[in-house]
Amino acid sequence: MQGHGYGPPAQRPPHPAVLISLRVLFVAVGILSLGFLVWVLPLRLAAVTRRPLDWALFVAALLLDGLSLALVGSEPGDDITTARGYTGLYLLLGTLVAATVYYLVAEIRHYARRNQAFRAQRGIPAQQPPAAGAPAYGYPGPAAPYAAPVAPVAPPAPAAPPHTPVPGPPLSHRPAPARIDQVRAELDELSDYLRKQDGQHEGGR
């Protein structure tokens, strides 16, 4: 009995820069030609993947492109004025958008699978993004921030209202009793003296 033989070795996929350049080139051809050469995109994809589905999509894009070209070319003048011409224009733009999106998605997935198969055959581990918080290879991890203890800050005491002196009752300056008696005694002496003087004047007359 003979066992199953090994499958064909996986080929190394082209460099990502080459693939990106080719994608930009083919998409630019489809857009700059206003969709008349949009069939180039599924042709490129079918040649890369070699799947029957992609070859069928290439034939469909080619037929839609020819139909839209015929509808737009049936206009009597240079401007599009009839429903037939607008139908051809919308069909052309729709084919351009659909073919561009499908080409980019399908080709990116195709080369991603080829890259995984090549790595698996060579025993190269698949590249995985580093976990959150884990330092990348060759770079030190982020230093832990130093958290200094923060002393609680007491709120400032409310300012005391300004002290307004309360006016007291007016002080009455009253003379002392002894002073009153002295003045009264002097007035009495003065009165007596004046009486005596008056008495002497009257006696002399």
Coordinates of C-alpha atoms in Angstrom, one line a residue:
M1 CA 0.0 0.0 0.0
Q2 CA 1.2 3.4 -0.8
G3 CA 0.4 6.3 1.4
H4 CA -0.8 9.6 0.3
G5 CA 2.0 11.8 -1.0
Y6 CA 2.7 15.3 0.2
G7 CA 1.0 18.2 -1.5
P8 CA 2.8 20.7 -3.6
P9 CA 5.0 23.0 -1.5
A10 CA 3.5 26.4 -0.7
Q11 CA 5.1 29.2 -2.7
R12 CA 6.3 32.2 -0.9
P13 CA 3.9 35.1 -1.5
P14 CA 5.2 38.3 -3.0
H15 CA 6.4 41.2 -0.9
P16 CA 3.5 43.3 0.6
A17 CA 4.9 46.4 -1.1
V18 CA 4.7 44.7 -4.5
L19 CA 1.1 43.6 -3.9
I20 CA 0.0 47.0 -2.8
S21 CA 1.6 48.6 -5.9
L22 CA -0.2 46.2 -8.2
R23 CA -3.5 46.8 -6.4
V24 CA -3.2 50.5 -6.8
L25 CA -2.2 50.1 -10.5
F26 CA -5.2 48.0 -11.4
V27 CA -7.7 50.1 -9.5
A28 CA -6.3 53.2 -11.1
V29 CA -6.8 51.6 -14.6
G30 CA -10.4 50.9 -13.8
I31 CA -11.1 54.4 -12.4
L32 CA -9.2 56.5 -14.9
S33 CA -10.8 54.6 -17.8
L34 CA -14.2 55.7 -16.3
G35 CA -15.1 52.0 -16.0
F36 CA -14.6 50.9 -19.6
L37 CA -11.5 48.8 -18.5
V38 CA -13.0 47.6 -15.3
W39 CA -12.8 44.0 -16.6
V40 CA -9.1 44.2 -16.0
L41 CA -9.7 43.8 -12.2
P42 CA -11.5 40.4 -12.3
L43 CA -9.1 39.2 -14.9
R44 CA -6.2 39.9 -12.6
L45 CA -8.0 38.2 -9.7
A46 CA -8.9 35.1 -11.8
A47 CA -5.3 34.8 -12.9
V48 CA -4.1 34.9 -9.3
T49 CA -6.7 32.7 -7.6
R50 CA -7.4 30.4 -10.6
R51 CA -10.9 29.7 -9.3
P52 CA -13.8 29.1 -11.6
L53 CA -15.9 31.6 -9.8
D54 CA -13.4 34.4 -10.5
W55 CA -13.2 33.4 -14.1
A56 CA -17.0 33.5 -14.3
L57 CA -17.0 37.0 -12.7
F58 CA -14.5 38.1 -15.2
V59 CA -16.7 37.1 -18.1
A60 CA -19.7 38.8 -16.4
A61 CA -17.8 42.0 -16.0
L62 CA -16.7 41.9 -19.6
L63 CA -20.2 41.4 -20.8
L64 CA -21.6 44.2 -18.6
D65 CA -18.9 46.5 -19.7
G66 CA -19.7 45.9 -23.3
L67 CA -23.4 46.3 -22.7
S68 CA -23.0 49.6 -20.9
L69 CA -20.7 50.8 -23.6
A70 CA -23.2 49.9 -26.3
L71 CA -26.0 51.7 -24.4
V72 CA -24.0 54.9 -23.9
G73 CA -22.8 54.8 -27.5
S74 CA -26.3 54.7 -28.8
E75 CA -26.9 58.3 -27.8
P76 CA -27.6 60.5 -30.8
G77 CA -25.3 63.3 -29.5
D78 CA -22.3 63.8 -27.3
D79 CA -24.5 64.3 -24.2
I80 CA -26.6 61.6 -22.5
T81 CA -30.3 62.6 -22.8
T82 CA -32.3 59.3 -23.1
A83 CA -33.2 56.6 -20.6
R84 CA -31.1 54.1 -22.5
G85 CA -28.0 56.3 -22.1
Y86 CA -28.6 56.8 -18.4
T87 CA -29.1 53.1 -17.9
G88 CA -25.8 52.4 -19.6
L89 CA -24.0 55.0 -17.5
Y90 CA -25.4 53.7 -14.2
L91 CA -24.6 50.1 -15.2
L92 CA -21.1 51.1 -16.0
L93 CA -20.6 52.9 -12.6
G94 CA -22.2 50.1 -10.7
T95 CA -19.9 47.5 -12.3
L96 CA -16.9 49.7 -11.6
V97 CA -17.7 50.0 -7.9
A98 CA -18.7 46.3 -7.4
A99 CA -15.7 45.0 -9.3
T100 CA -13.2 47.2 -7.4
V101 CA -14.5 46.2 -4.0
Y102 CA -14.7 42.5 -4.8
Y103 CA -11.2 42.6 -6.3
L104 CA -9.6 44.2 -3.3
V105 CA -11.3 42.0 -0.7
A106 CA -10.8 38.7 -2.6
E107 CA -7.1 39.3 -3.4
I108 CA -6.3 40.4 0.2
R109 CA -7.9 37.2 1.6
H110 CA -6.2 35.1 -1.0
Y111 CA -2.7 36.3 -0.2
A112 CA -3.4 36.1 3.5
R113 CA -4.3 32.4 3.2
R114 CA -1.1 31.8 1.1
N115 CA 1.0 33.6 3.7
Q116 CA -0.5 31.4 6.5
A117 CA 0.1 28.2 4.5
F118 CA 3.7 29.2 3.8
R119 CA 4.4 29.9 7.4
A120 CA 2.7 26.7 8.5
Q121 CA 4.8 24.6 6.1
R122 CA 8.1 26.3 7.2
G123 CA 7.2 26.1 10.8
I124 CA 7.1 29.8 11.3
P125 CA 4.7 30.9 14.0
A126 CA 2.0 33.2 12.9
Q127 CA 2.4 36.8 13.9
Q128 CA 0.1 37.8 16.7
P129 CA -0.4 41.3 18.1
P130 CA 1.1 41.8 21.5
A131 CA -1.3 41.6 24.4
A132 CA -2.6 44.8 25.9
G133 CA 0.0 46.2 28.3
A134 CA 2.7 43.8 27.2
P135 CA 5.9 45.5 25.8
A136 CA 6.8 44.9 22.2
Y137 CA 9.9 42.9 21.4
G138 CA 13.1 44.9 21.8
Y139 CA 11.4 47.8 23.6
P140 CA 11.1 48.2 27.3
G141 CA 7.7 48.3 28.8
P142 CA 6.3 51.6 30.1
A143 CA 7.6 52.6 33.4
A144 CA 5.1 52.6 36.2
P145 CA 4.2 56.1 37.2
Y146 CA 5.4 57.2 40.6
A147 CA 2.4 58.1 42.7
A148 CA 3.4 60.5 45.4
P149 CA 1.2 60.5 48.5
V150 CA -1.0 63.5 48.5
A151 CA -1.7 65.1 51.8
P152 CA -5.3 66.2 52.3
V153 CA -5.6 69.9 52.1
A154 CA -7.8 71.5 54.7
P155 CA -10.3 74.0 53.4
P156 CA -9.5 77.6 54.3
A157 CA -11.3 79.0 57.3
P158 CA -14.0 81.5 56.5
A159 CA -12.9 85.1 57.0
A160 CA -14.3 86.8 60.1
P161 CA -16.6 89.7 59.4
P162 CA -15.1 93.1 60.2
H163 CA -15.7 94.3 63.7
T164 CA -17.9 97.4 63.8
P165 CA -17.7 99.3 67.1
V166 CA -21.1 99.9 68.6
P167 CA -21.4 103.5 69.7
G168 CA -22.2 103.7 73.4
P169 CA -24.5 106.3 75.0
P170 CA -23.0 109.8 75.2
L171 CA -21.2 110.6 78.3
S172 CA -22.7 113.4 80.3
H173 CA -20.1 115.7 81.8
R174 CA -21.6 116.5 85.1
P175 CA -19.6 118.6 87.6
A176 CA -18.8 117.0 90.8
P177 CA -21.0 118.0 93.8
A178 CA -18.1 119.6 95.6
R179 CA -17.5 121.9 92.7
I180 CA -21.2 123.0 92.7
D181 CA -21.1 123.7 96.4
Q182 CA -17.9 125.8 96.0
V183 CA -19.5 127.8 93.2
R184 CA -22.6 128.3 95.2
A185 CA -20.6 129.5 98.2
E186 CA -18.7 132.0 96.1
L187 CA -21.9 133.3 94.7
D188 CA -23.3 133.8 98.2
E189 CA -20.2 135.6 99.3
L190 CA -20.4 137.8 96.2
S191 CA -24.1 138.5 96.9
D192 CA -23.2 139.5 100.5
Y193 CA -20.5 141.7 99.4
L194 CA -22.7 143.4 96.9
R195 CA -25.4 144.0 99.6
K196 CA -22.8 145.5 101.9
Q197 CA -21.6 147.8 99.2
D198 CA -25.2 148.8 98.4
G199 CA -25.8 149.4 102.1
Q200 CA -22.7 151.6 102.4
H201 CA -23.8 153.7 99.5
E202 CA -27.2 154.3 100.9
G203 CA -25.8 155.2 104.4
G204 CA -23.4 157.7 102.9
R205 CA -26.3 159.6 101.3

